[in-house]
Amino acid sequence: MCEQALKYLTENRDNTLKKLNDFLSIPSVSTDSVHKKDINEAANFLETYLNDIGFDKVEQQDTGGHPLVYAEYNQAGPDAPTVLFYGHYDVQPVDPIDQWKSDPFKPEVRDGRLYARGSSDDKGQVFMHLAVFEAYMKTEGKLPLNVKVCIEGEEEIGSENLYRILHDKQDQFNADFAVISDSGMIAENQPTILYGLKGFTGIEINVTGPDHDMHSGMYGGAIRNPIMALNHILTSMKNEDEVVTVDGFYDGVEPLTDKERELIKQVQGEDYRSTAGVNETASEKGYTAKEHTMARPTFEINGMYGGYQGEGTKTIIPSSATAKITCRLVPGQDPDQVQQLLEKHVYDVAPSGVEVEVVKEKLSAKAYKVEPNNPLIEKAAKSYTKAFGKETVFVRMGGSIPVVEWIEDIYKMPIVLLGFGTPDDRLHSPNESFPLDSFDKGMETLVHYWSEINTK
Amino acid sequence: MCEQALKYLTENRDNTLKKLNDFLSIPSVSTDSVHKKDINEAANFLETYLNDIGFDKVEQQDTGGHPLVYAEYNQAGPDAPTVLFYGHYDVQPVDPIDQWKSDPFKPEVRDGRLYARGSSDDKGQVFMHLAVFEAYMKTEGKLPLNVKVCIEGEEEIGSENLYRILHDKQDQFNADFAVISDSGMIAENQPTILYGLKGFTGIEINVTGPDHDMHSGMYGGAIRNPIMALNHILTSMKNEDEVVTVDGFYDGVEPLTDKERELIKQVQGEDYRSTAGVNETASEKGYTAKEHTMARPTFEINGMYGGYQGEGTKTIIPSSATAKITCRLVPGQDPDQVQQLLEKHVYDVAPSGVEVEVVKEKLSAKAYKVEPNNPLIEKAAKSYTKAFGKETVFVRMGGSIPVVEWIEDIYKMPIVLLGFGTPDDRLHSPNESFPLDSFDKGMETLVHYWSEINTK
């Protein structure tokens, strides 16, 4: 029954892309309050589109933060399974803006890639699902299964309100299984299903010294330098072997089995060096880069600043310094406990003569792992292969999708992670893009999957 | 002969202050090219004022950078001594601007202090000299000695062109002695003469990792984090005992004698804690804060930055990190050699997986020391005491005035450092100010000094 839908997608490709461009042109940056208007515009866009497709009960739910777009389709009948589709319409900030080759919010196609903030993470992938639903409705007049749509606007700022909503509205969001497309393939055109994701936690460290910037000649040697103090705190947390030296950080971490190491080794795909543009990888002593990224916890400083940053020199002892730190966790680690360990460590090593404050990152998530032989996942793998003409591989990845842990935690339903991104998409950084080829084959995959899913 | 000049200063105080405000209202920030116009305006202001006072040969000399204002007064005759007066009309940047209680370039008097960028460093002190010259000319019709004026516009960016000019135009700038007012008193109303200044050198460290910001989930554990790499480099340069751990850094440093330690201990004046607003001082192990600041070399990070600095979180591995470092040196240390030691150390410890580049700070200066019993200095001390009604103290200080070393190096002439700033002036930081009381007594000091200087 899916040939018609596929035909529709082919014939309407231009319209679909035009509509996607409209969606990507909305600067829905969730972390920056100046974009509140744009966030609402993106939510309105989705509400309109879902209504046009023919969903019932389309609504914007008030979360206390950015609105959550909800919709239902029940016309497949009580015997058909119900899928909960999750995605997010908010995007990361665009800075450093001067490194973009084209306006992040004026989508532009270059060498078969669509360049725009959100093209891959996650507006592009959300849009693929909606376009496929449209194709089915326009050709078959119905969808092969019942659908609940949950598209939030706060993923890039930690989905602050989502857990509460999923927890409080279980009748509304409950389904037979969930599908999420907010991840990537290990290589372009290599169908990939994630069976493991990392957990997440973080802290911000603020070090305050003198109450104003001091002349380095008159005060150098008399007071503690906040930047240097912060340097000493940070180097005490991770050594040059890339081993985290915070007491208890690795407690409970499942050791990597030889079988899993073998599996990871077999994973083809990106060479981190070429995609990152570095001459050498760097990973935890005793583990390969792939092993560390996919299956070992990480500790990264995402940003640090203090003192003078302008042209030329300014001979001061700055009054403060700040570092933003996030960790990716693996099964066996409890995010809250790890966060407390980080906080305790910082206060324990804080030098005298400065004030040190730890601000706890609100977002936290446990790591996630599912069994690859689940039939829902096997059908997804088959659909992938049909569309891409290649065997599907199963991998664990270093990314964190808190909602995955929450859905499992609250609903215990199987979750299928159908990612279509590629290693070259430059998520979260300048010149984010998405291959149009993945866009087409991804939609084809979804068409196959929905028609497969209802068959016994 | 100086009573008339003193009377003139008292009666014309309002005009003098009004004119000073005009001077301070010009935002002559030398490090930022957008202020080029203002730099020229400040130079024009001085040229006009010197002409009005009655100087000969007033000119703006092309330095290749910001103009140097030069003027001569020779009418005191061949038997009178000639002084070379040095000062600078450029100022430090004003950021963080939001911490200023009043506009840095709209001078405002609060509690007897004049608030404005440059009020103390160094426009206010330069202006005092010109006002005193004016007072003498207006009352006596002449100055008690011959004067050569040298006021540059590049002090806050390392006096890049001054050394070359002083070196190439020795006939023009040569004099019997030099007077500089670009320093401070150890306490308000405590006459202070500096007999020792620190040298200066610095480097900037740029660490480059991936060629764009990378997703911390997909690349965490696979590549080196430039901020963490820079942290490890910096903590290897100075330990938590405030001891610099760069090989050879202390080579040649003259040990502090018991006599000098006693002298430093006797220096009254600022408690670093109260003026800096910290609960505890921090200085090199084995030395007091005063000893370290006045007589031991220092190593300070003036600024550091990399990665995300905005609201909220951004889960990236940043592509680069930078640190700006300057050192204050003591007699026995060679700035260029210390700079090479710093550079070598950084390259020696640079971790793999990132590119590390050291940019050498152009400004460098040797430390300076003079014998306090020089008659020119004794006369200065006497004039100070007349004006402030207090014995003058002699101290070494942590600041660096490269021109001092250059004048000594090229001309071998005695240099008198007549500073009128106070510890609360907040040089180089928000809310810089200068006490009007120091302004009045400082000018009185200069009037006495010029009349004394010509007497045997």
PDB file of C-alpha atoms in Angstrom, chain A residues 37 55 94 106 109 129 136 140 179 183 187 205 208 215 234 261 272 298 342 359 372 376 399 405 453:
ATOM      1  CA  LYS A  37       8.564  35.206  19.366  1.00  0.00           C
ATOM      2  CA  PHE A  55      -4.671  15.155  12.546  1.00  0.00           C
ATOM      3  CA  VAL A  94      24.227  30.037  16.024  1.00  0.00           C
ATOM      4  CA  LYS A 106      18.153  31.314   5.121  1.00  0.00           C
ATOM      5  CA  VAL A 109      21.588  23.991  -0.892  1.00  0.00           C
ATOM      6  CA  HIS A 129       7.835  12.445   9.582  1.00  0.00           C
ATOM      7  CA  TYR A 136      -0.216   8.740   3.300  1.00  0.00           C
ATOM      8  CA  GLU A 140      -4.551   6.569   1.031  1.00  0.00           C
ATOM      9  CA  VAL A 179       9.710   6.511  17.573  1.00  0.00           C
ATOM     10  CA  SER A 183      20.095  11.004  16.067  1.00  0.00           C
ATOM     11  CA  ALA A 187      28.186   7.168   8.099  1.00  0.00           C
ATOM     12  CA  ILE A 205      31.820  26.680  38.269  1.00  0.00           C
ATOM     13  CA  THR A 208      35.162  35.159  42.267  1.00  0.00           C
ATOM     14  CA  HIS A 215      46.086  46.354  38.312  1.00  0.00           C
ATOM     15  CA  LEU A 234      39.694  21.881  36.449  1.00  0.00           C
ATOM     16  CA  ARG A 261      34.612  -4.159  22.176  1.00  0.00           C
ATOM     17  CA  TYR A 272      36.968  11.328  14.040  1.00  0.00           C
ATOM     18  CA  THR A 298      33.004  11.653  29.303  1.00  0.00           C
ATOM     19  CA  LEU A 342      31.590  16.790  40.880  1.00  0.00           C
ATOM     20  CA  VAL A 359      25.723  25.828  39.906  1.00  0.00           C
ATOM     21  CA  PRO A 372      18.382  -5.124  19.320  1.00  0.00           C
ATOM     22  CA  LEU A 376       9.753  -3.370  16.313  1.00  0.00           C
ATOM     23  CA  GLY A 399      24.852  11.387  22.628  1.00  0.00           C
ATOM     24  CA  GLU A 405      15.164   7.626  29.431  1.00  0.00           C
ATOM     25  CA  ILE A 453       4.527  -2.049  11.362  1.00  0.00           C
TER      26      ILE A 453
END
